[in-house]
Amino acid sequence: MKKTLALLTGGTTGEWVISVKSAATIAQNLDADKFDVYKIMLTQQGWFYEPADSVRIEVDRNDFSLNIKGRKVTFDGVFIAIHGSPGEDGKLQGYFDMLNLPYTTCDALTSAITMNKAYTKAIVKDIENLHVAKSAQIFKNIPYSVEQIKKDLKVPYFVKPNSGGSSIGMSKVKHGADLEKAIEKAFKEDNQLLIEEFISGREFTVGVVKLDGKLVVLPATEVETAKEFFDFEAKYTPGVATETTPAAIRPETKARVEQIAKDVYLNLNCSGVVRIDFILTEDEGDFYFIEVNTIPGQTATSFIPQQVAAMGMKLNDFYTKLVKETIG
């Protein structure tokens, strides 16, 4: 029997365009014989479905339903493709929990925690073979000492909005004199900041997902860029970064990465597909955690589709199994 799915796109953050592109990829790869898909746009002006042959139809938020020409449409589940708020920070998940409507992502609590880089690090820091960079957390409305941060941390370091995405508002600080300017930039994006010591090494990202009841680690991708760090431009502008999938790492390193990735997924109580960013130091030495993305991009060139292809699976099958695992 076909399932009726709501595919959510849009959002209210700077990642709106990526969300729309991700939803397009997902829609193209959801089997029409198995799913009736309604792409629903969330904007600051409202939530609506816009069929090709009609004007937009507002979503009834009392029960998350549509009224189409007198016919009430309800959903078996929700495929959330919104990056940033409100799709990735737990707000939508809490709403759907109250409606008892299943969805494809982590739950509300995990989504909220993992949106905060400092809180996430506090949970995963004790995982075996996993390291985290030395850091300081500061708040906009609580006094902090720039001079103390300079004493506690070694340059260079990264200044990051604690709850931001796509490296928006992030800076690499090479000289202590530039710290205040970087803090000012980051506070434009968030009221909490994370300042981390720079870790030198190779940068990777790896997807983790539960399929057919089993935890699966996708082939890792190595990311190389001539820029100071993997920022918004490097992530979403073709040719700025080189992405190699599967990454060229030794078998014993691959096994270690997979175990750490699984432990991160389980310790954070994740569900659906997530992506973990990390650094390997020196000669495939220590594994340093960067962050976890609970709604990774699904555009045609995004990491997860790359990794699914490298695993030898079609996106159609991947999304079918993902929906079955999370929605039923």
Coordinates of C-alpha atoms in Angstrom, one line a residue:
M1 CA 0.0 0.0 0.0
K2 CA 1.4 3.4 -0.9
K3 CA 2.3 5.8 1.8
T4 CA 1.5 9.5 1.8
L5 CA 4.5 11.6 2.6
A6 CA 5.0 15.3 3.2
L7 CA 8.3 16.4 2.0
L8 CA 9.3 19.6 3.8
T9 CA 11.5 22.2 2.2
G10 CA 12.2 25.9 2.6
G11 CA 12.9 27.2 6.1
T12 CA 13.8 30.5 7.6
T13 CA 17.6 30.5 7.5
G14 CA 20.4 31.3 4.9
E15 CA 20.4 27.6 3.9
W16 CA 17.0 27.9 2.3
V17 CA 18.3 27.4 -1.3
I18 CA 20.2 24.2 -0.3
S19 CA 17.0 22.9 1.4
V20 CA 15.0 23.4 -1.8
K21 CA 17.7 21.7 -3.9
S22 CA 17.9 18.8 -1.5
A23 CA 14.1 18.3 -1.6
A24 CA 14.2 18.3 -5.4
T25 CA 16.7 15.4 -5.3
I26 CA 14.7 13.5 -2.7
A27 CA 11.5 13.9 -4.7
Q28 CA 13.1 12.7 -7.9
N29 CA 14.3 9.6 -6.1
L30 CA 11.2 8.6 -4.1
D31 CA 9.4 5.7 -5.9
A32 CA 6.1 6.9 -7.2
D33 CA 4.7 3.3 -7.0
K34 CA 5.4 3.4 -3.2
F35 CA 4.9 7.0 -2.2
D36 CA 2.4 9.8 -2.8
V37 CA 4.7 12.8 -2.2
Y38 CA 3.4 16.3 -1.3
K39 CA 6.2 18.9 -1.3
I40 CA 5.4 21.4 1.3
M41 CA 7.2 24.8 1.6
L42 CA 7.8 26.4 4.9
T43 CA 8.4 30.1 4.8
Q44 CA 8.0 33.1 7.2
Q45 CA 4.8 33.9 5.3
G46 CA 3.3 30.5 5.9
W47 CA 3.3 26.7 5.2
F48 CA 1.8 25.7 1.9
Y49 CA 1.5 23.1 -0.8
E50 CA 1.5 24.4 -4.3
P51 CA 0.2 21.9 -6.9
A52 CA 1.1 22.4 -10.5
D53 CA -2.5 22.9 -11.6
S54 CA -3.7 25.1 -8.7
V55 CA -2.9 27.9 -6.4
R56 CA -1.0 27.3 -3.2
I57 CA -2.9 25.6 -0.4
E58 CA -2.3 26.4 3.2
V59 CA -1.4 23.6 5.7
D60 CA -3.9 23.2 8.6
R61 CA -1.3 23.3 11.4
N62 CA -3.9 21.9 13.9
D63 CA -3.3 18.4 12.5
F64 CA -0.8 19.0 9.7
S65 CA -3.3 18.3 6.9
L66 CA -4.4 19.7 3.5
N67 CA -7.8 20.4 2.1
I68 CA -7.6 19.9 -1.6
K69 CA -10.9 20.6 -3.5
G70 CA -12.9 19.4 -0.5
R71 CA -10.7 16.3 0.1
K72 CA -8.8 16.1 3.3
V73 CA -5.2 14.8 2.9
T74 CA -3.4 13.5 6.0
F75 CA 0.1 12.0 6.0
D76 CA 1.7 8.7 7.1
G77 CA 5.0 10.5 7.8
V78 CA 7.2 13.5 7.1
F79 CA 10.5 13.6 5.2
I80 CA 12.2 16.7 6.6
A81 CA 14.7 18.3 4.2
I82 CA 15.1 21.7 5.9
H83 CA 18.6 22.7 6.9
G84 CA 19.0 25.0 9.8
S85 CA 16.0 26.2 11.8
P86 CA 13.2 25.0 12.2
G87 CA 14.1 21.7 10.5
E88 CA 17.4 20.9 12.2
D89 CA 17.1 22.4 15.7
G90 CA 14.2 20.2 17.0
K91 CA 11.4 22.7 16.6
L92 CA 9.5 20.8 13.9
Q93 CA 10.3 17.5 15.5
G94 CA 8.6 18.6 18.7
Y95 CA 5.6 19.7 16.8
F96 CA 5.3 16.4 15.0
D97 CA 5.8 14.5 18.2
M98 CA 2.7 16.2 19.6
L99 CA 0.8 15.1 16.6
N100 CA 2.2 11.6 16.8
L101 CA 3.4 11.9 13.3
P102 CA 6.7 10.1 12.5
Y103 CA 9.5 11.7 10.6
T104 CA 12.9 10.8 9.0
T105 CA 15.3 12.7 11.3
C106 CA 16.6 12.6 14.8
D107 CA 14.1 13.3 17.6
A108 CA 13.5 16.8 19.1
L109 CA 16.0 16.5 21.9
T110 CA 18.9 15.1 19.8
S111 CA 18.2 17.7 17.1
A112 CA 18.3 20.5 19.6
I113 CA 21.5 19.3 21.3
T114 CA 23.4 18.6 18.1
M115 CA 22.6 22.0 16.7
N116 CA 24.8 23.3 19.5
K117 CA 28.4 22.5 18.8
A118 CA 29.6 22.9 22.4
Y119 CA 26.8 20.7 23.9
T120 CA 27.5 18.0 21.3
K121 CA 31.2 18.0 22.2
A122 CA 30.4 17.6 25.9
I123 CA 28.5 14.4 25.1
V124 CA 30.9 12.7 22.7
K125 CA 34.2 13.7 24.2
D126 CA 34.5 10.5 26.3
I127 CA 34.0 8.1 23.3
E128 CA 37.0 5.7 22.9
N129 CA 39.6 6.9 20.3
L130 CA 37.7 10.2 19.8
H131 CA 39.4 13.5 20.5
V132 CA 37.9 17.1 20.7
A133 CA 39.8 20.3 20.2
K134 CA 40.5 22.5 23.3
S135 CA 37.9 25.2 23.3
A136 CA 36.0 28.0 25.1
Q137 CA 32.3 28.8 25.0
I138 CA 31.1 32.4 25.3
F139 CA 27.7 34.0 25.5
K140 CA 26.7 37.4 24.1
N141 CA 25.0 38.6 27.2
I142 CA 27.4 37.2 29.8
P143 CA 30.7 38.9 30.5
Y144 CA 33.8 37.2 29.0
S145 CA 37.5 38.0 28.8
V146 CA 39.1 38.1 25.4
E147 CA 42.5 38.3 27.1
Q148 CA 41.7 35.1 29.1
I149 CA 40.7 33.3 25.9
K150 CA 44.0 34.3 24.4
K151 CA 45.8 32.8 27.4
D152 CA 43.8 29.6 27.5
L153 CA 43.9 28.8 23.7
K154 CA 46.8 28.6 21.3
V155 CA 46.5 30.4 17.9
P156 CA 45.4 29.7 15.3
Y157 CA 41.8 29.0 16.3
F158 CA 38.3 29.0 14.8
V159 CA 35.5 31.2 16.0
K160 CA 32.1 29.6 15.3
P161 CA 28.5 30.4 16.0
N162 CA 27.4 27.6 18.3
S163 CA 24.2 26.8 16.5
G164 CA 25.0 27.8 13.0
G165 CA 25.3 25.8 9.8
S166 CA 27.3 25.8 6.6
S167 CA 30.2 27.6 8.4
I168 CA 28.2 30.9 8.2
G169 CA 29.8 33.5 10.5
M170 CA 32.9 31.4 11.1
S171 CA 36.4 32.7 11.0
K172 CA 39.9 31.3 11.3
V173 CA 42.0 33.6 13.6
K174 CA 45.8 33.5 13.1
H175 CA 46.7 36.4 15.4
G176 CA 45.2 37.2 18.8
A177 CA 44.7 40.8 17.8
D178 CA 42.0 39.6 15.3
L179 CA 40.0 37.7 17.9
E180 CA 37.6 40.5 18.8
K181 CA 36.7 41.2 15.2
A182 CA 36.0 37.5 14.6
I183 CA 33.8 37.3 17.7
E184 CA 31.8 40.4 16.5
K185 CA 31.2 38.7 13.2
A186 CA 30.1 35.4 14.8
F187 CA 27.7 37.1 17.2
K188 CA 25.8 38.4 14.2
E189 CA 24.7 34.8 13.7
D190 CA 24.2 33.5 17.2
N191 CA 24.2 34.5 20.9
Q192 CA 26.6 31.7 21.8
L193 CA 30.0 31.1 20.3
L194 CA 32.5 28.3 20.3
I195 CA 36.2 29.2 20.0
E196 CA 38.4 26.1 19.2
E197 CA 42.1 25.5 18.8
F198 CA 43.0 24.7 15.2
I199 CA 43.8 21.0 14.5
S200 CA 46.1 20.3 11.6
G201 CA 45.3 17.3 9.5
R202 CA 43.1 15.9 6.7
E203 CA 39.4 16.7 6.8
F204 CA 36.8 14.1 6.2
T205 CA 33.0 13.6 6.4
V206 CA 31.1 10.3 6.8
G207 CA 27.4 9.4 6.7
V208 CA 25.8 7.1 9.2
V209 CA 22.4 5.6 8.9
K210 CA 20.2 2.8 10.1
L211 CA 18.9 0.6 7.2
D212 CA 17.0 -2.7 7.5
G213 CA 17.6 -2.5 11.3
K214 CA 21.4 -2.3 11.0
L215 CA 23.7 0.6 11.6
V216 CA 25.6 1.4 8.3
V217 CA 28.6 3.7 7.9
L218 CA 28.8 5.0 4.4
P219 CA 32.2 5.4 2.6
A220 CA 34.0 8.5 3.9
T221 CA 34.7 11.5 1.8
E222 CA 38.0 13.5 2.0
V223 CA 37.6 17.2 1.5
E224 CA 40.5 19.4 0.3
T225 CA 40.3 23.1 -0.3
A226 CA 42.8 25.9 -1.1
K227 CA 40.8 28.2 1.2
E228 CA 41.6 28.7 4.9
F229 CA 38.7 26.3 5.8
F230 CA 35.7 24.5 4.3
D231 CA 33.4 27.5 4.4
F232 CA 30.0 28.2 2.7
E233 CA 31.6 29.0 -0.7
A234 CA 33.8 25.9 -0.6
K235 CA 30.8 23.7 0.3
Y236 CA 28.4 25.0 -2.3
T237 CA 30.5 26.4 -5.2
P238 CA 31.6 23.8 -7.8
G239 CA 35.4 23.6 -8.2
V240 CA 36.4 25.4 -5.0
A241 CA 37.0 22.1 -3.1
T242 CA 38.1 18.7 -4.1
E243 CA 35.9 15.8 -2.7
T244 CA 37.2 12.3 -2.9
T245 CA 34.7 9.5 -2.3
P246 CA 35.6 6.9 -1.1
A247 CA 38.5 8.5 0.8
A248 CA 42.0 7.0 0.4
I249 CA 42.6 5.7 3.9
R250 CA 44.2 2.5 5.1
P251 CA 41.9 -0.4 6.0
E252 CA 42.7 -0.2 9.7
T253 CA 42.0 3.5 9.7
K254 CA 38.7 2.9 7.9
A255 CA 37.7 0.3 10.5
R256 CA 38.5 2.7 13.3
V257 CA 36.6 5.6 11.7
E258 CA 33.5 3.4 11.2
Q259 CA 33.5 2.3 14.9
I260 CA 33.9 5.9 16.2
A261 CA 31.1 7.1 13.8
K262 CA 28.8 4.4 15.1
D263 CA 29.6 5.3 18.7
V264 CA 28.9 9.0 18.0
Y265 CA 25.5 8.0 16.4
L266 CA 24.5 5.8 19.3
N267 CA 25.8 8.2 22.1
L268 CA 23.7 11.0 20.6
N269 CA 20.7 8.8 20.1
C270 CA 20.5 9.6 16.4
S271 CA 18.1 8.3 13.9
G272 CA 17.7 8.7 10.2
V273 CA 20.8 9.6 8.3
V274 CA 23.4 12.0 9.8
R275 CA 26.8 13.2 8.7
I276 CA 29.9 13.4 11.0
D277 CA 32.7 15.8 10.1
F278 CA 36.2 15.0 11.5
I279 CA 39.9 15.5 11.1
L280 CA 42.6 12.8 11.0
T281 CA 46.0 14.2 12.3
E282 CA 49.4 13.4 10.9
D283 CA 49.7 10.0 9.3
E284 CA 46.1 9.0 9.8
G285 CA 46.6 9.4 13.5
D286 CA 44.1 10.8 16.0
F287 CA 40.5 11.3 15.1
Y288 CA 39.2 14.8 16.0
F289 CA 35.5 15.4 16.1
I290 CA 34.2 18.6 14.4
E291 CA 30.5 18.4 14.3
V292 CA 27.5 16.2 13.4
N293 CA 24.9 17.3 10.9
T294 CA 21.5 15.7 11.5
I295 CA 19.9 16.8 8.2
P296 CA 22.8 16.5 5.7
G297 CA 22.4 18.0 2.2
Q298 CA 20.8 15.8 -0.4
T299 CA 21.5 17.8 -3.5
A300 CA 22.8 15.8 -6.5
T301 CA 26.4 16.7 -5.6
S302 CA 26.1 16.5 -1.8
F303 CA 28.2 14.2 0.3
I304 CA 25.5 11.7 1.2
P305 CA 24.4 11.0 -2.4
Q306 CA 28.1 10.7 -3.3
Q307 CA 28.6 8.2 -0.5
V308 CA 25.5 6.2 -1.3
A309 CA 26.7 5.8 -4.9
A310 CA 30.2 4.8 -3.7
M311 CA 28.5 2.1 -1.6
G312 CA 26.9 0.7 -4.8
M313 CA 23.3 1.6 -3.8
K314 CA 20.8 3.6 -5.8
L315 CA 19.4 6.7 -4.2
N316 CA 15.9 5.4 -4.9
D317 CA 16.6 2.3 -2.8
F318 CA 18.4 4.4 -0.1
Y319 CA 15.4 6.7 0.4
T320 CA 13.0 3.8 0.4
K321 CA 14.9 2.1 3.1
L322 CA 15.3 5.3 5.1
V323 CA 11.6 6.0 5.0
K324 CA 10.8 2.4 6.0
E325 CA 13.2 2.5 8.9
T326 CA 12.1 5.9 10.3
I327 CA 8.4 6.1 9.4
G328 CA 7.5 2.4 8.9

